[in-house]
Amino acid sequence: MDLGALQAQITATFGARDRARGVDATFRRLVEEIGEVAKDLRGADRSALALELSDVVAWTVSVAALCGVDLDRAVARYAHGCPRCGVSPCRCPMDRPA
Amino acid sequence: MDLGALQAQITATFGARDRARGVDATFRRLVEEIGEVAKDLRGADRSALALELSDVVAWTVSVAALCGVDLDRAVARYAHGCPRCGVSPCRCPMDRPA
């Protein structure tokens, strides 16, 4: 699925609720989902983990949309390899940069 | 950008490092990026926020890949509206479900 299309769909589906909730409470929901991923990493149910990881993406999209960030454009820096060293596989001397 | 293509690119670029680091340390990097987003939400620099949000997506993809989760397939449940009530805009009686 295209990330731009996903952002448009999530904005259409949840944009009004996200705006009413506000950025801080929407970010809190993203953090909740991170917690759910942490919990599901303890178990063996990969379909439950997949669901929570998809929720992390969805709430990240909501935060981006609320802040006027085009997430598809932002993620494009990963399209051709490591954003720092510019190649794939990454050849950075340190672990993957922050 | 297509999420499946992004997962393939990130796996090619960082997969070996992610596997060597392991799931827990890779999840910790995802949490680090969540912290960076929290920090950038305080400021007005939307390009910095965009960068950190893209890193959240990238590390989420890395966790998914390490766990054998196809994130593109997982996110498809958001493709046609709310995964719970099935419509867009969401008509769930409560706030957007967890």
GROMACS .gro file of C-alpha atoms in nm:
model
  196
    1MET     CA    1   0.000   0.000   0.000
    2ASP     CA    2   0.123   0.345  -0.090
    3LEU     CA    3   0.199   0.557   0.217
    4GLY     CA    4   0.050   0.868   0.057
    5ALA     CA    5  -0.273   0.683  -0.013
    6LEU     CA    6  -0.270   0.549   0.342
    7GLN     CA    7  -0.229   0.901   0.483
    8ALA     CA    8  -0.518   1.025   0.266
    9GLN     CA    9  -0.738   0.734   0.377
   10ILE     CA   10  -0.656   0.772   0.745
   11THR     CA   11  -0.714   1.146   0.726
   12ALA     CA   12  -1.053   1.087   0.565
   13THR     CA   13  -1.143   0.818   0.817
   14PHE     CA   14  -1.005   0.963   1.141
   15GLY     CA   15  -0.901   1.322   1.064
   16ALA     CA   16  -1.196   1.486   1.236
   17ARG     CA   17  -1.152   1.274   1.549
   18ASP     CA   18  -0.777   1.327   1.546
   19ARG     CA   19  -0.818   1.703   1.522
   20ALA     CA   20  -1.076   1.702   1.801
   21ARG     CA   21  -0.847   1.490   2.022
   22GLY     CA   22  -0.543   1.705   1.945
   23VAL     CA   23  -0.178   1.633   1.884
   24ASP     CA   24  -0.078   1.542   2.240
   25ALA     CA   25  -0.359   1.292   2.296
   26THR     CA   26  -0.303   1.146   1.949
   27PHE     CA   27   0.067   1.106   2.023
   28ARG     CA   28  -0.031   0.934   2.348
   29ARG     CA   29  -0.236   0.685   2.146
   30LEU     CA   30   0.074   0.616   1.935
   31VAL     CA   31   0.269   0.548   2.254
   32GLU     CA   32  -0.008   0.314   2.372
   33GLU     CA   33   0.039   0.111   2.054
   34ILE     CA   34   0.414   0.099   2.109
   35GLY     CA   35   0.332  -0.057   2.445
   36GLU     CA   36   0.108  -0.312   2.278
   37VAL     CA   37   0.391  -0.405   2.042
   38ALA     CA   38   0.622  -0.447   2.342
   39LYS     CA   39   0.367  -0.682   2.499
   40ASP     CA   40   0.314  -0.886   2.183
   41LEU     CA   41   0.689  -0.924   2.132
   42ARG     CA   42   0.680  -1.144   2.444
   43GLY     CA   43   0.435  -1.385   2.284
   44ALA     CA   44   0.427  -1.609   1.980
   45ASP     CA   45   0.114  -1.470   1.817
   46ARG     CA   46   0.252  -1.303   1.507
   47SER     CA   47  -0.090  -1.201   1.379
   48ALA     CA   48  -0.152  -1.005   1.700
   49LEU     CA   49   0.190  -0.845   1.662
   50ALA     CA   50   0.116  -0.760   1.299
   51LEU     CA   51  -0.205  -0.588   1.405
   52GLU     CA   52  -0.028  -0.377   1.667
   53LEU     CA   53   0.252  -0.286   1.427
   54SER     CA   54  -0.010  -0.172   1.175
   55ASP     CA   55  -0.164   0.042   1.451
   56VAL     CA   56   0.176   0.201   1.517
   57VAL     CA   57   0.194   0.296   1.149
   58ALA     CA   58  -0.165   0.427   1.152
   59TRP     CA   59  -0.115   0.646   1.461
   60THR     CA   60   0.217   0.769   1.324
   61VAL     CA   61   0.028   0.872   1.011
   62SER     CA   62  -0.231   1.050   1.227
   63VAL     CA   63   0.037   1.246   1.414
   64ALA     CA   64   0.202   1.336   1.083
   65ALA     CA   65  -0.128   1.449   0.929
   66LEU     CA   66  -0.216   1.662   1.233
   67CYS     CA   67   0.123   1.835   1.203
   68GLY     CA   68   0.108   1.888   0.828
   69VAL     CA   69   0.381   1.633   0.758
   70ASP     CA   70   0.367   1.436   0.432
   71LEU     CA   71   0.488   1.102   0.566
   72ASP     CA   72   0.530   0.952   0.219
   73ARG     CA   73   0.768   1.231   0.123
   74ALA     CA   74   0.949   1.204   0.456
   75VAL     CA   75   1.003   0.829   0.420
   76ALA     CA   76   1.145   0.873   0.069
   77ARG     CA   77   1.487   0.927   0.227
   78TYR     CA   78   1.492   0.551   0.288
   79ALA     CA   79   1.401   0.465  -0.071
   80HIS     CA   80   1.754   0.419  -0.203
   81GLY     CA   81   1.944   0.282   0.093
   82CYS     CA   82   2.086   0.430   0.410
   83PRO     CA   83   2.001   0.802   0.442
   84ARG     CA   84   2.347   0.866   0.587
   85CYS     CA   85   2.597   0.664   0.381
   86GLY     CA   86   2.369   0.646   0.077
   87VAL     CA   87   2.420   0.280  -0.006
   88SER     CA   88   2.251  -0.053   0.050
   89PRO     CA   89   2.347  -0.252   0.248
   90CYS     CA   90   2.439   0.027   0.488
   91ARG     CA   91   2.815   0.077   0.528
   92CYS     CA   92   2.810   0.332   0.808
   93PRO     CA   93   3.095   0.270   1.051
   94MET     CA   94   2.863   0.294   1.351
   95ASP     CA   95   2.532   0.118   1.404
   96ARG     CA   96   2.244   0.253   1.200
   97PRO     CA   97   2.230   0.626   1.265
   98ALA     CA   98   1.958   0.786   1.475
   99MET     CA   99   0.610   0.496  -0.153
  100ASP     CA  100   0.475   0.146  -0.132
  101LEU     CA  101   0.512  -0.006   0.216
  102GLY     CA  102   0.608  -0.344   0.074
  103ALA     CA  103   0.884  -0.184  -0.133
  104LEU     CA  104   0.996   0.011   0.173
  105GLN     CA  105   1.016  -0.308   0.380
  106ALA     CA  106   1.219  -0.478   0.105
  107GLN     CA  107   1.454  -0.179   0.082
  108ILE     CA  108   1.501  -0.146   0.457
  109THR     CA  109   1.561  -0.521   0.488
  110ALA     CA  110   1.824  -0.502   0.214
  111THR     CA  111   1.985  -0.194   0.369
  112PHE     CA  112   1.969  -0.274   0.740
  113GLY     CA  113   1.856  -0.637   0.768
  114ALA     CA  114   2.196  -0.779   0.859
  115ARG     CA  115   2.251  -0.512   1.125
  116ASP     CA  116   1.898  -0.553   1.257
  117ARG     CA  117   1.942  -0.929   1.290
  118ALA     CA  118   2.278  -0.886   1.461
  119ARG     CA  119   2.129  -0.630   1.702
  120GLY     CA  120   1.826  -0.848   1.773
  121VAL     CA  121   1.457  -0.775   1.826
  122ASP     CA  122   1.480  -0.619   2.172
  123ALA     CA  123   1.755  -0.372   2.084
  124THR     CA  124   1.583  -0.288   1.756
  125PHE     CA  125   1.257  -0.224   1.941
  126ARG     CA  126   1.452   0.000   2.178
  127ARG     CA  127   1.569   0.203   1.878
  128LEU     CA  128   1.206   0.242   1.773
  129VAL     CA  129   1.128   0.373   2.122
  130GLU     CA  130   1.419   0.615   2.096
  131GLU     CA  131   1.263   0.760   1.781
  132ILE     CA  132   0.928   0.793   1.955
  133GLY     CA  133   1.112   1.003   2.212
  134GLU     CA  134   1.260   1.217   1.934
  135VAL     CA  135   0.912   1.276   1.795
  136ALA     CA  136   0.793   1.378   2.142
  137LYS     CA  137   1.078   1.627   2.160
  138ASP     CA  138   1.017   1.770   1.813
  139LEU     CA  139   0.644   1.811   1.884
  140ARG     CA  140   0.749   2.082   2.131
  141GLY     CA  141   0.919   2.285   1.859
  142ALA     CA  142   0.819   2.449   1.533
  143ASP     CA  143   1.064   2.272   1.304
  144ARG     CA  144   0.835   2.058   1.093
  145SER     CA  145   1.118   1.924   0.877
  146ALA     CA  146   1.289   1.787   1.190
  147LEU     CA  147   0.959   1.632   1.298
  148ALA     CA  148   0.911   1.482   0.951
  149LEU     CA  149   1.254   1.323   0.973
  150GLU     CA  150   1.181   1.168   1.313
  151LEU     CA  151   0.840   1.043   1.200
  152SER     CA  152   1.007   0.878   0.902
  153ASP     CA  153   1.251   0.713   1.142
  154VAL     CA  154   0.957   0.578   1.345
  155VAL     CA  155   0.821   0.419   1.029
  156ALA     CA  156   1.164   0.281   0.935
  157TRP     CA  157   1.227   0.123   1.277
  158THR     CA  158   0.871  -0.014   1.283
  159VAL     CA  159   0.948  -0.177   0.949
  160SER     CA  160   1.270  -0.321   1.095
  161VAL     CA  161   1.086  -0.472   1.393
  162ALA     CA  162   0.823  -0.615   1.157
  163ALA     CA  163   1.085  -0.762   0.926
  164LEU     CA  164   1.275  -0.921   1.216
  165CYS     CA  165   0.953  -1.086   1.332
  166GLY     CA  166   0.843  -1.207   0.989
  167VAL     CA  167   0.554  -0.961   0.971
  168ASP     CA  168   0.453  -0.826   0.629
  169LEU     CA  169   0.373  -0.469   0.733
  170ASP     CA  170   0.215  -0.382   0.400
  171ARG     CA  171  -0.032  -0.667   0.440
  172ALA     CA  172  -0.095  -0.574   0.803
  173VAL     CA  173  -0.168  -0.211   0.721
  174ALA     CA  174  -0.417  -0.311   0.452
  175ARG     CA  175  -0.684  -0.327   0.720
  176TYR     CA  176  -0.681   0.054   0.712
  177ALA     CA  177  -0.720   0.071   0.333
  178HIS     CA  178  -1.097   0.102   0.322
  179GLY     CA  179  -1.182   0.298   0.635
  180CYS     CA  180  -1.204   0.214   1.001
  181PRO     CA  181  -1.102  -0.149   1.069
  182ARG     CA  182  -1.378  -0.174   1.331
  183CYS     CA  183  -1.689  -0.005   1.188
  184GLY     CA  184  -1.578  -0.050   0.827
  185VAL     CA  185  -1.664   0.297   0.702
  186SER     CA  186  -1.494   0.630   0.636
  187PRO     CA  187  -1.527   0.863   0.817
  188CYS     CA  188  -1.522   0.636   1.120
  189ARG     CA  189  -1.863   0.605   1.290
  190CYS     CA  190  -1.756   0.403   1.593
  191PRO     CA  191  -1.947   0.516   1.902
  192MET     CA  192  -1.627   0.542   2.106
  193ASP     CA  193  -1.304   0.714   2.012
  194ARG     CA  194  -1.096   0.536   1.752
  195PRO     CA  195  -1.049   0.179   1.876
  196ALA     CA  196  -0.719   0.055   2.011
   0.00000   0.00000   0.00000
